Coordinates of C-alpha atoms in Angstrom, one line a residue:
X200 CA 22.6 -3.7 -13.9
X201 CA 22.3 -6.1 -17.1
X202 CA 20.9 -4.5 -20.1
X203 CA 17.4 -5.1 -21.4
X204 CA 16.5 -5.7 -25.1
X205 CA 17.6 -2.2 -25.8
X206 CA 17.2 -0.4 -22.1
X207 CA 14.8 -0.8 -19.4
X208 CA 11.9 1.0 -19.8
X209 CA 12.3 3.0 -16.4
X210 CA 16.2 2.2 -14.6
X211 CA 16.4 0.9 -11.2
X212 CA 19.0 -0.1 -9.0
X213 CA 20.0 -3.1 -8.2
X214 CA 18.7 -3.0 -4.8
X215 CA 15.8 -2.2 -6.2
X216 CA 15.4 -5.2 -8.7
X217 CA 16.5 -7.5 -5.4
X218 CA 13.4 -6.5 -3.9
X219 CA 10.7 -6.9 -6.4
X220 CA 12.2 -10.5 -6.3
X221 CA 12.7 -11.4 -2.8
X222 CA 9.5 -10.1 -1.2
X223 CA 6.3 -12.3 -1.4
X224 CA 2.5 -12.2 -0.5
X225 CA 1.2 -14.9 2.0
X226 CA 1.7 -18.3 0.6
X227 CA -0.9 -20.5 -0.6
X228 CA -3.3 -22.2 2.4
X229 CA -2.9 -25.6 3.0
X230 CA -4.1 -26.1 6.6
X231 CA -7.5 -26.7 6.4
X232 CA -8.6 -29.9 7.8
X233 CA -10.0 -32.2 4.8
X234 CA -13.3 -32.9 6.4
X235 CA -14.1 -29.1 6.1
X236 CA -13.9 -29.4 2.2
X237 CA -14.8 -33.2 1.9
X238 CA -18.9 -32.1 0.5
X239 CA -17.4 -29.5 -1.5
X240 CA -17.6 -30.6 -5.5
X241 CA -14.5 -32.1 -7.1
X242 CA -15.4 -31.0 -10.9
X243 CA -16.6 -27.6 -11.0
X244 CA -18.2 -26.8 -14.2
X245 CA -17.5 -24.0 -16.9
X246 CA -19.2 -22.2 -19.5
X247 CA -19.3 -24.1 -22.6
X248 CA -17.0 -22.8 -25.1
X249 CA -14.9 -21.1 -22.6
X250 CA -11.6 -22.3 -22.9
X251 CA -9.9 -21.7 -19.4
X252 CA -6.2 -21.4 -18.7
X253 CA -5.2 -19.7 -15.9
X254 CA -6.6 -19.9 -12.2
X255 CA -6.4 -18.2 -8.8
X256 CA -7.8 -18.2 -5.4
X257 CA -7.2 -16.0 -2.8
X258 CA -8.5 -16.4 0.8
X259 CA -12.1 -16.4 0.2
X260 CA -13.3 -19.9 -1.3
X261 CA -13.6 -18.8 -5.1
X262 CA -11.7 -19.5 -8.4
X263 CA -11.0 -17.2 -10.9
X264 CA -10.8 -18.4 -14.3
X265 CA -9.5 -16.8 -17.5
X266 CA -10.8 -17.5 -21.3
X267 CA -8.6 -18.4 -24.0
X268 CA -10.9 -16.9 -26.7
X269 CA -11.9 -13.4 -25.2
X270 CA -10.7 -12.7 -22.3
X271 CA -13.6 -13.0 -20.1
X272 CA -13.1 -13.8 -16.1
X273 CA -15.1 -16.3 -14.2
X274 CA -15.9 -16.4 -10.4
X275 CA -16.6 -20.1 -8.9
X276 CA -17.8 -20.9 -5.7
X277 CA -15.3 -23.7 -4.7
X278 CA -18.7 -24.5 -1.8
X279 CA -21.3 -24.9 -4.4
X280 CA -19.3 -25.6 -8.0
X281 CA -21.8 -22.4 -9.2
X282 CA -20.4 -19.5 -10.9
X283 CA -20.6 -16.2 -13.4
X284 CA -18.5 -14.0 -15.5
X285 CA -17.4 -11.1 -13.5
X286 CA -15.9 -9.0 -16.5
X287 CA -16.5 -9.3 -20.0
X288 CA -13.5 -10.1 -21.5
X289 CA -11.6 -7.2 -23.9
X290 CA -11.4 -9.9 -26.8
X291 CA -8.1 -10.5 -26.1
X292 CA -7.0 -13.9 -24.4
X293 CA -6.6 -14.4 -20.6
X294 CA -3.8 -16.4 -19.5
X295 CA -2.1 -17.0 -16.4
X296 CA -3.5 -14.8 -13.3
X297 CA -2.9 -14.1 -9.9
X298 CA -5.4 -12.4 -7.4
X299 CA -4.0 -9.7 -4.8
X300 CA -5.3 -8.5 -1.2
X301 CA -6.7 -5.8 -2.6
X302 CA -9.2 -7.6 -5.1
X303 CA -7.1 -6.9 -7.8
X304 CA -6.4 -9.7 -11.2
X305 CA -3.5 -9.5 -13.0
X306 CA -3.8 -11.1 -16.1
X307 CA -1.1 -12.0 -18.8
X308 CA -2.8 -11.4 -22.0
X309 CA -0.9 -13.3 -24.6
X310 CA 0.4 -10.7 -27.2
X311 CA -2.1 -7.6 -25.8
X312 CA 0.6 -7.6 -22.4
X313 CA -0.8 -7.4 -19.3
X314 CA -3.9 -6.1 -17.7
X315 CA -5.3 -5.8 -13.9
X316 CA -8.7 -6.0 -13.2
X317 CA -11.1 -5.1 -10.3
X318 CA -12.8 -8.5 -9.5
X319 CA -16.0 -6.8 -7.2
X320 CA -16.7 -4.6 -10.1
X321 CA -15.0 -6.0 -13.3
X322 CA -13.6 -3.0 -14.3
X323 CA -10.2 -2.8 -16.2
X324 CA -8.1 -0.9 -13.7
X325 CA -4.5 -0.9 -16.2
X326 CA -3.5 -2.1 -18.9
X327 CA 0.0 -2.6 -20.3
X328 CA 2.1 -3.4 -23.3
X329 CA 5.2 -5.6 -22.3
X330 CA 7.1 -6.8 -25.0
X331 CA 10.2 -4.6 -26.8
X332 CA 9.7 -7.1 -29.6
X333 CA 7.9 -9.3 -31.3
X334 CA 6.1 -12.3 -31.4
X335 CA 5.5 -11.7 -28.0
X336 CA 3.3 -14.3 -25.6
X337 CA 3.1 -12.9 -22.2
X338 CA 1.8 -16.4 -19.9
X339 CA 2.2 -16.5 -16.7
X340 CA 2.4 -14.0 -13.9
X341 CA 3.6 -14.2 -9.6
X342 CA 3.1 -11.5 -7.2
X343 CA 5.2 -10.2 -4.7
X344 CA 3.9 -7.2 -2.5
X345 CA 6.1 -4.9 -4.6
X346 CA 5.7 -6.0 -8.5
X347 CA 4.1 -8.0 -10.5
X348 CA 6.5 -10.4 -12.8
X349 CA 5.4 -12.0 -15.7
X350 CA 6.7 -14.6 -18.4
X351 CA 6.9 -14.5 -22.1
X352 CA 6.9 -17.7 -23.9
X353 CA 8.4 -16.2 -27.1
X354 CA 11.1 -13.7 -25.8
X355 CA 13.7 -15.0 -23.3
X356 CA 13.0 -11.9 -20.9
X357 CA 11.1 -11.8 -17.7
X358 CA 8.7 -8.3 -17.6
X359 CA 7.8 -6.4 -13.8
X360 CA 5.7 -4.1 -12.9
X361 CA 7.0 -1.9 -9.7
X362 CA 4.1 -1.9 -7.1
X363 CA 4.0 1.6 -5.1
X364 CA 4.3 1.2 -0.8
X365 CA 0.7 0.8 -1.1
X366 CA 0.1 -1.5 -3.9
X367 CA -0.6 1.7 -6.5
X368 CA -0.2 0.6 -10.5
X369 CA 2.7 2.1 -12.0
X370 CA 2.3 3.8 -15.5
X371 CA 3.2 2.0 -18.6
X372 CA 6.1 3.4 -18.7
X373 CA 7.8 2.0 -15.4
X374 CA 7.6 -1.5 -17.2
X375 CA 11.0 -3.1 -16.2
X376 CA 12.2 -5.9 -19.2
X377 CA 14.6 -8.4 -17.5
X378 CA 17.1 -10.4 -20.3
X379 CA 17.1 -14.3 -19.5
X380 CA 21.2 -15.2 -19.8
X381 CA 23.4 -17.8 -18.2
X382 CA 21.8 -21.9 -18.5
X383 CA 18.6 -20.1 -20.7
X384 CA 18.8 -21.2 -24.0
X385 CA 16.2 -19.9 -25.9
X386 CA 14.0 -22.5 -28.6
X387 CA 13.5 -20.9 -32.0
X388 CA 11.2 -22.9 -33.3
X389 CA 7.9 -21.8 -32.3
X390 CA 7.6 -24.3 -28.9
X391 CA 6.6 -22.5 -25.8
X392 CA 9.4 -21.3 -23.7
X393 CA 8.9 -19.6 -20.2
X394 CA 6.1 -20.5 -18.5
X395 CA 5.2 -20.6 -15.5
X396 CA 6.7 -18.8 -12.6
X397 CA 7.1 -18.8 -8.6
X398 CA 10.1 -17.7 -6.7
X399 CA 12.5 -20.1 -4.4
X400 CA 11.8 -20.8 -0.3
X401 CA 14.1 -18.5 0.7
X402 CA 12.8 -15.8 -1.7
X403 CA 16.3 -14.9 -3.0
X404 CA 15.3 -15.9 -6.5
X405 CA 12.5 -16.5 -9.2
X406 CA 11.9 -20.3 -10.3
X407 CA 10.8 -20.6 -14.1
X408 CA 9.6 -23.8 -15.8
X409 CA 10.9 -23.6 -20.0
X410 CA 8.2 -25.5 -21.3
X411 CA 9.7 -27.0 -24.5
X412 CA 12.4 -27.7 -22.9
X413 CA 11.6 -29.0 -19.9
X414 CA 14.3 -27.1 -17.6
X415 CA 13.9 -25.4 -14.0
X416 CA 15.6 -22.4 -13.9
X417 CA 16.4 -20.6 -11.0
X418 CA 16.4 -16.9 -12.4
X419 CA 18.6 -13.8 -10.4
X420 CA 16.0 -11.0 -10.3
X421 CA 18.6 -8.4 -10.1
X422 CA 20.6 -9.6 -13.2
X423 CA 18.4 -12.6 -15.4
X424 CA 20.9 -14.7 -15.0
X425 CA 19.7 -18.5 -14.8
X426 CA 20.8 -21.6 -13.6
X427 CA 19.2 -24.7 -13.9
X428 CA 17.9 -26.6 -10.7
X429 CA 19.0 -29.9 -10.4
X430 CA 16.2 -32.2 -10.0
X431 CA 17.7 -35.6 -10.5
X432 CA 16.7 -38.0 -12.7
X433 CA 12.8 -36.6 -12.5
X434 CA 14.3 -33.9 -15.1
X435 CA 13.0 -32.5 -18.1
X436 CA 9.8 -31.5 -16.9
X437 CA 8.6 -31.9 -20.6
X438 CA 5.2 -29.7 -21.2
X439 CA 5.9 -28.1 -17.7
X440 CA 3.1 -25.4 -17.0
X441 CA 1.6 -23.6 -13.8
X442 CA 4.1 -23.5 -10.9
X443 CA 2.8 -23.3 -7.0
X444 CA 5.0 -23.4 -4.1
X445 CA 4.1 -23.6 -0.7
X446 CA 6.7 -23.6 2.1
X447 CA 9.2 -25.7 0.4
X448 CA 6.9 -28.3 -1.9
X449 CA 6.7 -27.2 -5.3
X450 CA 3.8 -28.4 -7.7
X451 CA 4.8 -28.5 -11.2
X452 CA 2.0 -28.9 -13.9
X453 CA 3.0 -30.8 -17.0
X454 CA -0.3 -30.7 -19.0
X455 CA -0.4 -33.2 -21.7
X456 CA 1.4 -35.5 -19.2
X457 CA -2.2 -34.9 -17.8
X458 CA -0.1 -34.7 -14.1
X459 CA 1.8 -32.7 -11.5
X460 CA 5.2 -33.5 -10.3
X461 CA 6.2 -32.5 -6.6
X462 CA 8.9 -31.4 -5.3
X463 CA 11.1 -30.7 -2.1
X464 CA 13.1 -27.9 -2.5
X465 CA 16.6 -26.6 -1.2
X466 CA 15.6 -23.0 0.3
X467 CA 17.6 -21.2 -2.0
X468 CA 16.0 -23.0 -4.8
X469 CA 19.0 -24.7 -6.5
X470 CA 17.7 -28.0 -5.7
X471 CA 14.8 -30.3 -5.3
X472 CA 13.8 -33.9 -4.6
X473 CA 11.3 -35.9 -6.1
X474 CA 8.5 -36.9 -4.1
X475 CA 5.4 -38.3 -6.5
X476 CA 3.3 -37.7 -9.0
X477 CA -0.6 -36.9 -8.8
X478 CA -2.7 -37.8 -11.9
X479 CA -6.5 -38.2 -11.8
X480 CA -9.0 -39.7 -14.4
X481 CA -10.7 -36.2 -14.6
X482 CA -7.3 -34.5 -16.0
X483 CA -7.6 -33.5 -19.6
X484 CA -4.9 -31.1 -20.4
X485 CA -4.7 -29.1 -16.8
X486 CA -2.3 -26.0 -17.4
X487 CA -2.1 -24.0 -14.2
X488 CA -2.5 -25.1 -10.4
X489 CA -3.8 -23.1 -7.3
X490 CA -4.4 -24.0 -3.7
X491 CA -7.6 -23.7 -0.7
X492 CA -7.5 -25.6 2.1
X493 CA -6.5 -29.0 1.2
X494 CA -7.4 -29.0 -2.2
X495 CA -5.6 -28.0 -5.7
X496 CA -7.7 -26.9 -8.2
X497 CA -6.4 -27.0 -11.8
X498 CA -8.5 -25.8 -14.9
X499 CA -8.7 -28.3 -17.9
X500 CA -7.4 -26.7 -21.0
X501 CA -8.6 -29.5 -23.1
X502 CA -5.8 -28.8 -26.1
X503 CA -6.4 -32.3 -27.5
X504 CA -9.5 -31.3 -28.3
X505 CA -10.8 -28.7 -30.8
X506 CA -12.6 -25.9 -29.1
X507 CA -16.1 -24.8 -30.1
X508 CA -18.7 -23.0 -28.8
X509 CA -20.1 -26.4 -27.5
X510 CA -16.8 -27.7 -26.3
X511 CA -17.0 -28.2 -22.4
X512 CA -14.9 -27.1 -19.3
X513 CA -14.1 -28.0 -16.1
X514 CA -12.0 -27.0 -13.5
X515 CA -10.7 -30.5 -11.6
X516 CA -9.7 -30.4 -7.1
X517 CA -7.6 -32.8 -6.1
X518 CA -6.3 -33.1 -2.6
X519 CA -2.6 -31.7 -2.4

């Protein structure tokens, strides 16, 4: 088993580590037939001042939307563009999310770690410090049915929290901290590293997007060791954010490119093949992607722009 900065937290075997990698919950829906969603609003408005970043849909047609500035979670009605805050944010950021089967967030949380919260009640169910070290940036998070992984943008380490049989949260202490080696060559300059985070077709291996750097790294969950995927001449994916696969296409954001590249991947992940580019007029700074029907929806981070308490937000569909 490769070390952690230190040790991990709780040991596992490798067997173990293997299969909060491989397994995976249902894949993003992408059958629905377009004229199903073809009333439904393309630019669903936010709160003013609310700074989104992450987003995730489960099977039920709603968003869920994280704020930049305290934390709060929004619920939008991807039928009607209307929505509400669902939990009152801890007054620490939200960042990347993902939504479960059993109605359960969990949000990265930028240097507070992690935290997982009940979306029919708002309540915060866990909460967890990640990070052996500092500066931390915990950003982006994927769920299989038997952890939850999440990136840091300012440690090269992957973090996972080990899901019980039946999706129970582990305690604090089970944290597992996962050393990024091999092709990962951490910046030290203050750019954002990791990002966001899927796992390959075959589910064999994690898929990470280094921001600064503009690499696809095909990550070992048993050991952290990386390699990077060749993607032709449509690497770096310069400013590459949210990552969504579905089947074999992987979507990856590149905000202030104000687009998403897609991909055709090898099912081992090693691989992938260019197939366009979608932009839209309505992109201003999109950071993270997710999928209903035959839609994406990606959240407009708007970092060109100074935030304010009157600084509006939108959350932009596309068709996939």
């Amino acid at each position: 088993m490769a070390p952690t900065h230190g040790s991990f937290a709780h040991p596992l075997s490798r067997r173990r580590l293997l299969a909060l990698g491989t397994a995976t919950l249902g894949a993003a829906s992408l059958g629905t037939p377009a004229h199903a969603t073809a009333s439904w609003p393309d630019v669903i408005p936010l709160p003013d001042g609310f700074r989104p970043e992450g987003i995730a849909i489960g099977r039920a047609p709603y968003a869920y939307l994280g704020s930049l500035g305290d934390g709060s979670l929004y619920r939008a009605d991807l039928r009607t563009g209307e929505g509400g805050i669902i939990s009152t944010g801890p007054g620490t950021p939200s960042v990347g999310l993902k939504l479960d089967d059993r109605g359960r967030l969990f949000v990265a949380a930028r240097d507070a770690g992690a935290r997982v919260v009940d979306v029919r009640s708002g309540e915060i169910l866990a909460s967890y410090p990640l990070a052996a070290t500092t500066p931390t940036f915990t950003n982006d998070v994927f769920l299989t049915p038997r952890a939850a992984w999440f990136t840091d943008s300012y440690q090269p380490v992957l973090y996972a929290l080990p899901l019980g049989r039946r999706g129970e949260l582990p305690d604090a202490a089970a944290v597992v901290r996962l050393p990024l080696s091999g092709d990962w060559t951490q910046a030290a300059d203050g750019s954002v590293n990791a990002n966001g985070i899927t796992r390959t077709p075959d589910g064999s291996a994690l898929l990470v997007v280094q921001s600064g750097a503009g690499g696809l790294h095909r990550v070992d969950p048993r050991t952290g060791v990386t390699t990077l995927v060749d993607l032709g001449d449509a690497a770096p994916l310069t400013n590459g954010d949210g990552l969504l696969r579905t089947g074999r296409t992987l979507y990856v954001v590149q905000n202030r490119q104000n687009a998403i590249d897609v991909f055709t991947l090898a099912a081992d992940g090693r691989s992938g093949v260019f197939r366009r580019r979608i932009t839209d007029s309505d992109f201003d700074v999109p950071t993270t992607v997710a999928a209903f029907g035959n839609r994406l929806y990606l959240p407009n981070a708007r970092f060109t722009t100074t935030p304010t308490p009157g600084t509006t937000y939108a959350v932009v569909a596309v068709p996939a």
